[in-house]
């Protein structure tokens, strides 16, 4: 299945939705609306057997010139049988950035979605255990957002050293 | 991080579950090597439920990647998986060079390939040695570490640093290698086979080692695919994917080597796959080191991607201008305003970088796809139904590097 095939079939299947196909170097990708993301991903998984989720992450486009949306989330998928790759991207905006979880399609999405939630505050509906993963639970900010400063916002003051006699 | 234990632990108040007990494992425990914490729910000695708790080493590498330029970030990248640092550097610059559409010189490709394979051996030696150490085989660990020292010497001969060489640059390398480096690699190849035979003799049919690893932590092929496992862990379960063969990058097209696979999927299979991968790596190194092409290590300076050497900066106006252009923070590289995902086969699995570029020489977003992070999410699945004493065996076989896990 080449990029052209995927393009043809996806356009035929989802005729009413605007799909933005593009290609850069060897990356083939499509930008889809978040409302149909899960539908398109499960269609890709069943029809083209993209059975491995390689990467799932996000970016905050707050300061990027020419960006029309705040967040972009990408799903890089791989067909293990023939090694073909494809990237599905979607855009979200404040307030309340929210996406359906793809945990039911690929269990590998578990921690990747938790990391995106931890770093960007994007919530995934239907995720079995959406907690912060790298940062402590009391942490309130989302550090990979562009409005979060490089040197932090003084969170370390909230974490007093614990000494043995007090613990 | 579940600081409130009660949230993380499944319901134990019901009468049929009240015999379960909870054990906190780590973050400081000899078998976790670095800082991993597990909250285990146990039925006697059998693990019923395991919750990994990570983030102790989180230091915001990806945020730093948004503030350091392509050449500066390489020093951060090689601190991710610190037992195969040059692999990370190669992977990072592979992504940057794909973004900039740079074709490397043949000599650079060969040197990078040799380094990537040396790092694979380095990583697998530490992984297999430490796995054996956790299971009580201390001698094997020393044999592995002795050989690993030689690889550190080779890094030192090339770049001046043993542990974090920061050896690659956009479009080339920090500096060219010399005859000492070649001699050291030839000596290493000779030494490798005898040390490898010792290591195999100590472990392959060691009754304790085999009993504690065979049939433990079995990962089926379907689960490996569904849970995004890559690298030796996936190959030990029968997934025949290897980026070196699938999308040949660097000089891998020129060499004769095999992709090592197994169908068992247990800890012993992962150990054997790693051991055999070392033999394949030494085969690649043997072919490559005798055929390093001559010529420059960096691409042409006129392409405006590489930092010129000191001689041309001081002796020519073009070199001086080029040096100025790349080092002034308001100039630097001109990149296409695009996004790219590029990955290489690191010793641990697929190590990818997703770069969002805003046209400047600093990545707008530098996402790492860390294999350790994905593989540690497999752990609760692998350990359920096994005993506490199997935890070091499974942890050792999936080779978690906490610096890469937490970034």
XYZ file of C-alpha atoms in Angstrom:
574
model
C 0.000 0.000 0.000
C 1.583 3.226 -1.062
C 0.801 6.740 0.072
C -1.343 7.228 -3.030
C -3.467 4.182 -2.135
C -3.979 5.361 1.421
C -4.880 8.802 0.148
C -7.376 7.433 -2.361
C -9.099 5.094 0.067
C -9.244 7.594 2.911
C -10.710 10.282 0.684
C -13.290 7.842 -0.619
C -14.218 6.589 2.840
C -14.366 9.982 4.546
C -15.639 12.101 1.678
C -17.424 14.631 3.866
C -14.443 15.471 6.045
C -11.620 17.755 5.040
C -8.405 15.726 5.049
C -5.154 17.539 4.446
C -2.558 15.189 2.949
C 1.071 16.190 2.731
C 4.461 14.669 2.301
C 7.846 15.871 3.511
C 11.062 13.888 2.884
C 9.928 10.332 3.646
C 7.133 11.301 6.036
C 3.610 10.822 4.700
C 0.916 12.372 6.794
C -2.634 13.533 7.006
C -4.196 16.215 9.168
C -7.658 15.270 10.331
C -10.288 17.032 12.453
C -10.312 15.835 16.093
C -13.972 14.841 15.884
C -13.173 12.052 13.431
C -9.727 11.124 14.725
C -10.658 7.853 16.394
C -12.758 6.744 13.432
C -9.931 7.404 10.990
C -7.285 5.751 13.164
C -9.359 2.604 13.615
C -10.074 2.567 9.876
C -6.329 2.817 9.203
C -5.655 0.023 11.657
C -8.203 -2.390 10.202
C -7.863 -1.581 6.500
C -4.137 -1.008 6.156
C -3.126 -3.034 9.235
C -1.103 -0.280 10.854
C -0.834 -2.461 13.920
C 1.879 -0.685 15.904
C 1.710 2.786 17.390
C 5.260 4.060 17.195
C 4.893 7.528 18.582
C 2.226 9.719 20.087
C 3.047 13.194 21.242
C 2.072 16.802 20.983
C 3.401 20.285 20.401
C 2.224 23.685 21.545
C 2.080 26.126 18.607
C 1.503 29.213 20.742
C 4.465 31.228 19.421
C 4.798 29.613 16.000
C 4.258 32.080 13.190
C 1.369 31.193 10.924
C -0.052 28.539 13.220
C -3.829 28.475 13.308
C -4.325 26.208 16.303
C -2.811 25.937 19.767
C -1.944 22.247 19.967
C -0.964 19.622 17.455
C -1.021 15.923 18.316
C 0.544 13.321 16.089
C 0.145 9.571 15.880
C 2.976 7.806 14.026
C 1.854 4.315 13.076
C 3.730 1.388 11.564
C 2.629 -1.637 9.589
C 4.767 -4.393 11.080
C 4.222 -6.723 8.128
C 5.740 -4.493 5.431
C 7.383 -1.722 7.456
C 5.260 1.082 6.058
C 4.779 4.208 8.132
C 2.142 6.910 8.296
C 1.528 9.934 10.494
C -1.920 11.162 11.485
C -2.106 14.630 12.948
C -4.846 16.605 14.555
C -5.198 20.080 16.030
C -6.844 21.238 19.238
C -7.559 24.549 20.888
C -8.070 26.019 24.327
C -10.118 25.816 26.448
C -10.467 22.182 27.420
C -8.285 20.369 24.882
C -9.700 16.866 24.767
C -9.323 13.817 22.527
C -10.617 10.261 22.512
C -8.080 7.763 23.836
C -6.659 5.224 21.408
C -5.841 2.777 24.190
C -8.471 0.396 22.794
C -6.665 0.270 19.442
C -3.074 0.163 20.673
C -2.223 -0.626 24.283
C 1.126 1.069 23.720
C -0.730 4.378 23.848
C -1.158 4.025 27.609
C 1.952 5.799 28.836
C 2.326 8.011 25.777
C -1.088 9.545 26.414
C -0.270 9.956 30.074
C 2.886 11.811 29.110
C 0.996 14.143 26.784
C -1.514 14.800 29.566
C 1.329 15.440 31.988
C 3.245 17.816 29.759
C 0.473 19.593 27.815
C -2.717 19.088 29.800
C -4.526 17.450 26.909
C -7.057 15.000 28.287
C -7.869 11.665 26.722
C -11.431 10.388 27.153
C -11.619 6.692 27.827
C -8.057 6.290 29.062
C -8.074 3.731 31.891
C -5.650 5.535 34.189
C -4.997 9.147 33.244
C -2.635 10.407 35.928
C 0.519 12.466 35.762
C 3.423 10.199 34.926
C 6.714 12.085 35.186
C 5.752 14.971 37.433
C 4.315 14.760 40.949
C 0.556 14.824 41.424
C 0.618 18.192 43.195
C 2.191 19.877 40.186
C -0.313 22.301 38.683
C 1.339 23.568 35.487
C 1.992 21.837 32.169
C 5.691 22.411 31.532
C 6.029 21.738 27.812
C 3.462 24.393 26.972
C 5.131 27.432 25.476
C 3.782 29.804 28.123
C 5.710 27.893 30.786
C 9.154 29.445 31.346
C 12.351 27.444 30.914
C 13.422 27.973 34.515
C 10.090 27.005 36.003
C 7.689 28.964 38.164
C 9.225 28.306 41.561
C 7.585 24.933 42.130
C 10.570 23.642 44.035
C 9.579 25.805 47.001
C 6.526 23.620 47.405
C 8.695 20.589 48.006
C 10.349 20.899 51.373
C 13.117 18.431 52.111
C 11.853 15.569 54.252
C 14.155 14.530 57.072
C 14.072 11.146 58.690
C 12.869 12.226 62.127
C 9.834 13.924 60.593
C 8.904 11.268 58.115
C 3.686 9.746 40.293
C 1.205 8.321 42.742
C 2.283 9.866 45.998
C -0.987 8.820 47.564
C -0.627 5.065 47.685
C -4.315 4.430 48.238
C -5.188 5.821 44.804
C -2.794 3.540 43.029
C -3.629 0.273 44.708
C -6.619 -1.774 43.579
C -9.443 -2.417 45.982
C -8.272 -4.791 48.727
C -11.059 -4.420 51.216
C -13.295 -7.086 49.717
C -13.040 -10.388 51.662
C -11.646 -12.431 48.762
C -8.808 -9.978 48.320
C -7.905 -9.126 51.879
C -4.975 -11.564 51.984
C -3.180 -9.419 49.416
C -0.447 -7.183 50.696
C 1.405 -4.217 49.299
C 5.130 -3.836 48.927
C 7.063 -0.768 47.955
C 10.020 -1.716 45.718
C 12.578 1.015 45.130
C 13.353 3.764 44.203
C 16.600 2.851 45.926
C 17.068 -0.847 45.465
C 20.120 -2.690 44.083
C 18.070 -4.372 41.365
C 16.579 -1.164 40.018
C 20.076 0.134 39.173
C 18.806 3.678 38.910
C 15.680 5.216 40.311
C 12.657 3.126 39.494
C 9.864 2.573 41.950
C 7.320 -0.205 41.853
C 4.253 -0.574 44.001
C 3.501 -4.272 44.105
C 0.342 -5.991 45.217
C 1.295 -9.483 46.283
C -0.402 -12.754 47.024
C 2.252 -14.356 49.185
C 5.245 -14.068 46.877
C 3.311 -13.871 43.626
C 2.832 -10.487 42.008
C -0.865 -9.804 41.393
C -0.540 -6.217 40.291
C 2.395 -3.896 39.703
C 2.367 -0.132 39.316
C 5.561 1.514 38.118
C 6.168 4.968 39.494
C 8.629 6.964 37.424
C 9.835 10.504 37.079
C 12.527 10.637 39.763
C 15.127 11.585 37.200
C 12.951 13.913 35.136
C 15.053 16.889 34.163
C 13.215 18.452 31.264
C 15.441 17.396 28.356
C 12.721 18.123 25.811
C 12.220 21.622 27.177
C 15.985 22.201 26.933
C 15.828 20.991 23.336
C 13.602 23.958 22.559
C 16.268 26.379 23.776
C 19.536 24.860 22.523
C 20.575 24.799 18.903
C 21.122 21.643 16.866
C 24.774 21.322 17.797
C 24.387 22.262 21.452
C 21.542 19.857 22.124
C 23.775 16.913 21.265
C 25.400 17.186 24.695
C 22.000 16.744 26.320
C 20.961 13.960 23.990
C 23.928 11.752 24.835
C 22.986 11.900 28.490
C 19.683 10.216 27.738
C 20.773 6.649 27.239
C 24.171 6.986 28.850
C 25.241 3.426 28.120
C 25.078 4.023 24.382
C 25.621 7.780 24.081
C 26.806 8.001 20.483
C 23.719 6.116 19.274
C 21.577 8.932 20.636
C 23.753 11.569 19.001
C 23.572 9.775 15.677
C 19.822 9.515 16.001
C 19.391 13.193 16.854
C 21.558 14.384 13.996
C 19.937 11.859 11.687
C 16.664 13.679 12.308
C 18.236 17.124 11.922
C 19.997 16.126 8.718
C 16.792 14.727 7.311
C 15.098 18.035 8.092
C 17.893 19.963 6.360
C 18.185 17.378 3.558
C 21.895 16.734 4.076
C 23.642 13.792 2.456
C 26.691 12.861 4.529
C 30.119 12.092 3.111
C 31.011 8.388 2.756
C 33.765 8.619 5.363
C 31.433 10.180 7.921
C 28.837 7.489 7.249
C 31.348 4.721 7.886
C 32.703 6.244 11.072
C 29.203 6.814 12.388
C 28.240 3.252 11.514
C 31.237 1.865 13.378
C 30.385 3.995 16.387
C 26.731 2.983 16.299
C 27.718 -0.680 16.319
C 30.329 -0.202 19.043
C 27.631 1.424 21.138
C 25.318 -1.490 20.459
C 27.959 -3.846 21.834
C 28.545 -1.490 24.762
C 24.846 -1.367 25.583
C 24.303 -5.108 25.258
C 27.386 -5.887 27.349
C 26.174 -3.680 30.178
C 22.643 -5.002 29.868
C 23.616 -8.696 29.845
C 26.285 -8.210 32.491
C 23.964 -6.312 34.823
C 21.156 -8.809 34.236
C 23.535 -11.581 35.253
C 24.699 -9.557 38.261
C 21.131 -9.195 39.497
C 20.698 -12.942 39.255
C 23.826 -13.601 41.280
C 26.403 -14.204 38.529
C 28.965 -11.616 39.513
C 31.820 -12.975 37.386
C 29.978 -12.486 34.108
C 29.397 -8.854 35.021
C 33.135 -8.274 35.419
C 33.927 -9.932 32.109
C 31.359 -7.704 30.413
C 32.620 -4.559 32.090
C 36.208 -5.332 31.239
C 35.322 -5.437 27.548
C 33.226 -2.322 27.880
C 36.229 -0.366 29.146
C 37.891 -0.984 25.791
C 34.977 0.675 24.015
C 35.287 3.672 26.318
C 38.950 3.830 25.314
C 37.909 3.884 21.655
C 35.506 6.790 22.340
C 38.320 8.596 24.081
C 40.670 8.082 21.148
C 38.129 9.621 18.763
C 36.716 12.512 20.732
C 38.672 12.938 23.956
C 35.787 11.892 26.177
C 35.110 8.408 27.434
C 31.526 8.624 28.557
C 29.725 11.412 26.766
C 31.694 11.990 23.588
C 29.258 14.500 21.926
C 30.958 13.360 18.774
C 28.525 14.131 15.962
C 27.780 17.522 14.467
C 25.270 18.679 11.876
C 26.639 17.433 8.574
C 29.622 15.601 10.008
C 31.697 14.902 13.055
C 33.588 16.771 15.733
C 36.961 15.680 14.367
C 38.476 13.022 12.149
C 39.714 9.725 13.511
C 43.348 8.677 13.352
C 45.398 5.498 13.139
C 45.323 5.016 16.911
C 41.562 4.700 16.716
C 41.771 2.110 13.948
C 44.414 0.145 15.847
C 42.290 0.162 18.974
C 39.279 -1.143 17.085
C 41.325 -3.933 15.508
C 42.602 -4.884 18.959
C 39.063 -4.758 20.291
C 37.781 -7.105 17.585
C 40.480 -9.637 18.494
C 39.667 -9.348 22.178
C 35.934 -9.497 21.647
C 35.639 -13.098 20.534
C 37.497 -14.544 23.516
C 35.632 -12.355 26.004
C 32.359 -13.186 24.295
C 33.125 -16.910 24.525
C 33.865 -16.514 28.250
C 30.631 -14.644 28.797
C 28.630 -17.244 26.915
C 30.310 -20.084 28.768
C 29.472 -18.445 32.079
C 25.830 -17.815 31.312
C 24.393 -19.753 28.405
C 24.168 -23.099 30.175
C 24.496 -21.811 33.716
C 21.767 -23.760 35.508
C 20.826 -20.951 37.913
C 20.768 -18.307 35.213
C 18.736 -20.427 32.804
C 16.271 -21.559 35.474
C 15.635 -18.002 36.538
C 15.218 -16.576 33.044
C 13.616 -19.258 30.866
C 9.840 -18.944 30.762
C 9.906 -15.757 32.836
C 8.318 -12.567 31.566
C 6.979 -13.999 28.327
C 5.898 -11.437 25.739
C 3.913 -12.834 22.816
C 4.279 -11.458 19.319
C 0.768 -9.947 19.314
C 1.367 -8.232 22.637
C 4.754 -6.953 21.494
C 3.163 -5.348 18.440
C 0.145 -4.014 20.270
C 2.232 -2.537 23.076
C 4.728 -0.845 20.715
C 7.786 -2.901 21.641
C 10.772 -2.446 19.308
C 14.389 -3.504 19.130
C 15.769 -6.658 20.770
C 12.686 -7.040 22.964
C 10.352 -7.204 19.976
C 12.783 -9.356 18.012
C 12.989 -11.845 20.875
C 9.216 -12.197 20.502
C 9.338 -12.823 16.771
C 8.809 -9.327 15.320
C 11.306 -9.191 12.463
C 11.647 -5.422 12.268
C 15.063 -3.779 12.214
C 15.438 -0.241 10.923
C 18.963 -1.014 9.748
C 17.433 -3.368 7.171
C 14.022 -1.739 6.651
C 15.141 1.815 5.970
C 18.917 1.539 5.598
C 20.498 4.715 6.891
C 24.212 5.547 7.215
C 26.286 2.831 5.494
C 24.262 -0.237 6.535
C 23.467 -1.064 2.912
C 27.109 -1.995 2.297
C 27.432 -4.612 5.000
C 26.474 -8.214 5.350
C 24.699 -8.902 8.621
C 21.672 -10.734 9.922
C 18.688 -9.577 11.938
C 18.613 -11.716 15.064
C 15.220 -13.045 16.090
C 13.695 -15.567 18.430
C 10.164 -16.803 18.961
C 10.291 -17.593 22.663
C 9.800 -14.074 23.999
C 11.062 -14.787 27.517
C 13.983 -13.260 29.420
C 16.346 -15.975 28.228
C 15.428 -15.309 24.590
C 16.057 -11.602 25.062
C 19.452 -12.432 26.546
C 20.326 -14.697 23.611
C 19.132 -12.151 21.043
C 21.335 -9.480 22.623
C 24.336 -11.795 22.705
C 23.923 -12.739 19.049
C 23.388 -9.109 18.049
C 26.816 -8.372 19.450
C 28.316 -10.941 17.063
C 26.475 -9.344 14.148
C 27.697 -5.912 15.242
C 31.295 -7.069 15.386
C 30.812 -8.469 11.877
C 29.711 -5.039 10.668
C 32.623 -3.367 12.436
C 35.096 -5.829 10.936
C 33.809 -5.117 7.442
C 33.619 -1.371 7.994
C 36.923 -0.690 9.690
C 38.949 -2.173 6.843
C 37.019 -0.205 4.227
C 36.735 3.313 5.605
C 36.701 5.595 2.562
C 39.103 8.489 2.425
C 37.999 12.071 1.997
C 36.493 14.728 4.241
C 34.359 13.914 7.281
C 32.196 16.996 6.922
C 30.069 17.997 3.979
C 31.122 20.973 1.915
C 31.424 24.163 3.966
C 29.729 26.124 1.193
C 26.485 24.323 1.940
C 26.284 26.558 5.058
C 25.396 23.677 7.349
C 28.706 22.729 8.942
C 30.929 24.643 11.298
C 34.262 25.213 9.481
C 37.490 24.064 11.095
C 39.805 26.407 12.932
C 42.265 26.697 10.043
C 39.699 28.034 7.617
C 38.129 30.338 10.219
C 41.455 32.050 10.854
C 42.856 31.928 7.317
C 39.895 32.654 5.051
C 37.135 35.216 4.991
C 34.544 32.639 3.861
C 35.361 30.437 6.822
C 35.149 33.359 9.202
C 31.789 34.460 7.865
C 30.442 30.936 8.000
C 31.622 30.512 11.595
C 30.006 33.804 12.566
C 26.756 32.894 10.826
C 26.404 29.588 12.624
C 27.340 30.831 16.074
C 25.335 34.051 16.299
C 22.050 33.197 17.982
C 20.036 35.403 15.646
C 21.397 33.725 12.477
C 22.320 30.034 12.560
C 20.788 27.459 10.230
C 17.962 28.171 7.861
C 15.538 25.305 8.153
C 12.323 24.588 6.288
C 9.226 25.374 8.366
C 8.232 21.763 8.568
C 7.865 18.830 10.887
C 9.714 15.570 10.611
C 9.911 12.242 12.353
C 13.118 10.292 11.864
C 14.294 7.239 13.755
C 17.295 4.980 13.984
C 17.769 1.532 15.451
C 19.366 2.237 18.790
C 20.576 -0.729 20.888
C 17.398 -0.588 22.932
C 14.936 -0.232 20.097
C 13.613 2.477 17.860
C 14.932 5.834 19.004
C 13.124 8.558 17.115
C 13.058 12.320 17.127
C 10.133 14.422 16.016
C 11.300 17.923 15.210
C 8.946 20.836 14.692
C 10.929 23.596 13.036
C 10.054 27.279 12.960
C 12.743 28.118 10.419
C 15.510 28.836 12.916
C 18.465 26.808 14.131
C 16.700 25.857 17.345
C 14.007 23.217 17.261
C 10.561 24.581 18.099
C 9.734 21.201 19.582
C 12.192 18.335 19.932
C 10.253 15.253 20.877
C 12.180 12.115 21.750
C 10.585 8.736 21.239
C 12.474 6.890 23.958
C 12.514 3.083 23.752
C 12.995 2.688 27.518
C 9.809 4.610 28.236
C 7.751 2.387 25.976
C 9.393 -0.786 27.215
C 8.899 0.026 30.868
C 5.173 0.360 30.236
C 5.309 -3.346 29.318
C 6.669 -4.243 32.716
C 3.422 -4.600 34.733
C 2.149 -6.867 31.985
C 5.291 -9.027 32.017
C 5.619 -9.462 35.765
C 2.055 -10.381 36.727
C 1.884 -14.002 37.860
C 5.589 -14.246 38.597
C 7.359 -14.053 41.939
C 9.177 -11.168 43.575
C 12.505 -12.826 42.809
C 11.675 -12.665 39.087
C 11.539 -8.870 39.143
C 15.327 -8.437 38.773
C 15.297 -10.940 35.897
C 12.577 -9.078 33.985
C 13.970 -5.625 34.779
C 17.413 -6.714 33.643
C 16.109 -8.186 30.418
C 14.187 -5.095 29.284
C 17.157 -2.841 30.002
C 15.566 0.269 31.458
C 17.798 3.327 31.492
C 16.191 5.783 33.878
C 17.764 8.859 32.317
C 16.088 8.007 29.028
C 12.905 6.841 30.741
C 12.369 10.140 32.552
C 14.320 12.522 30.327
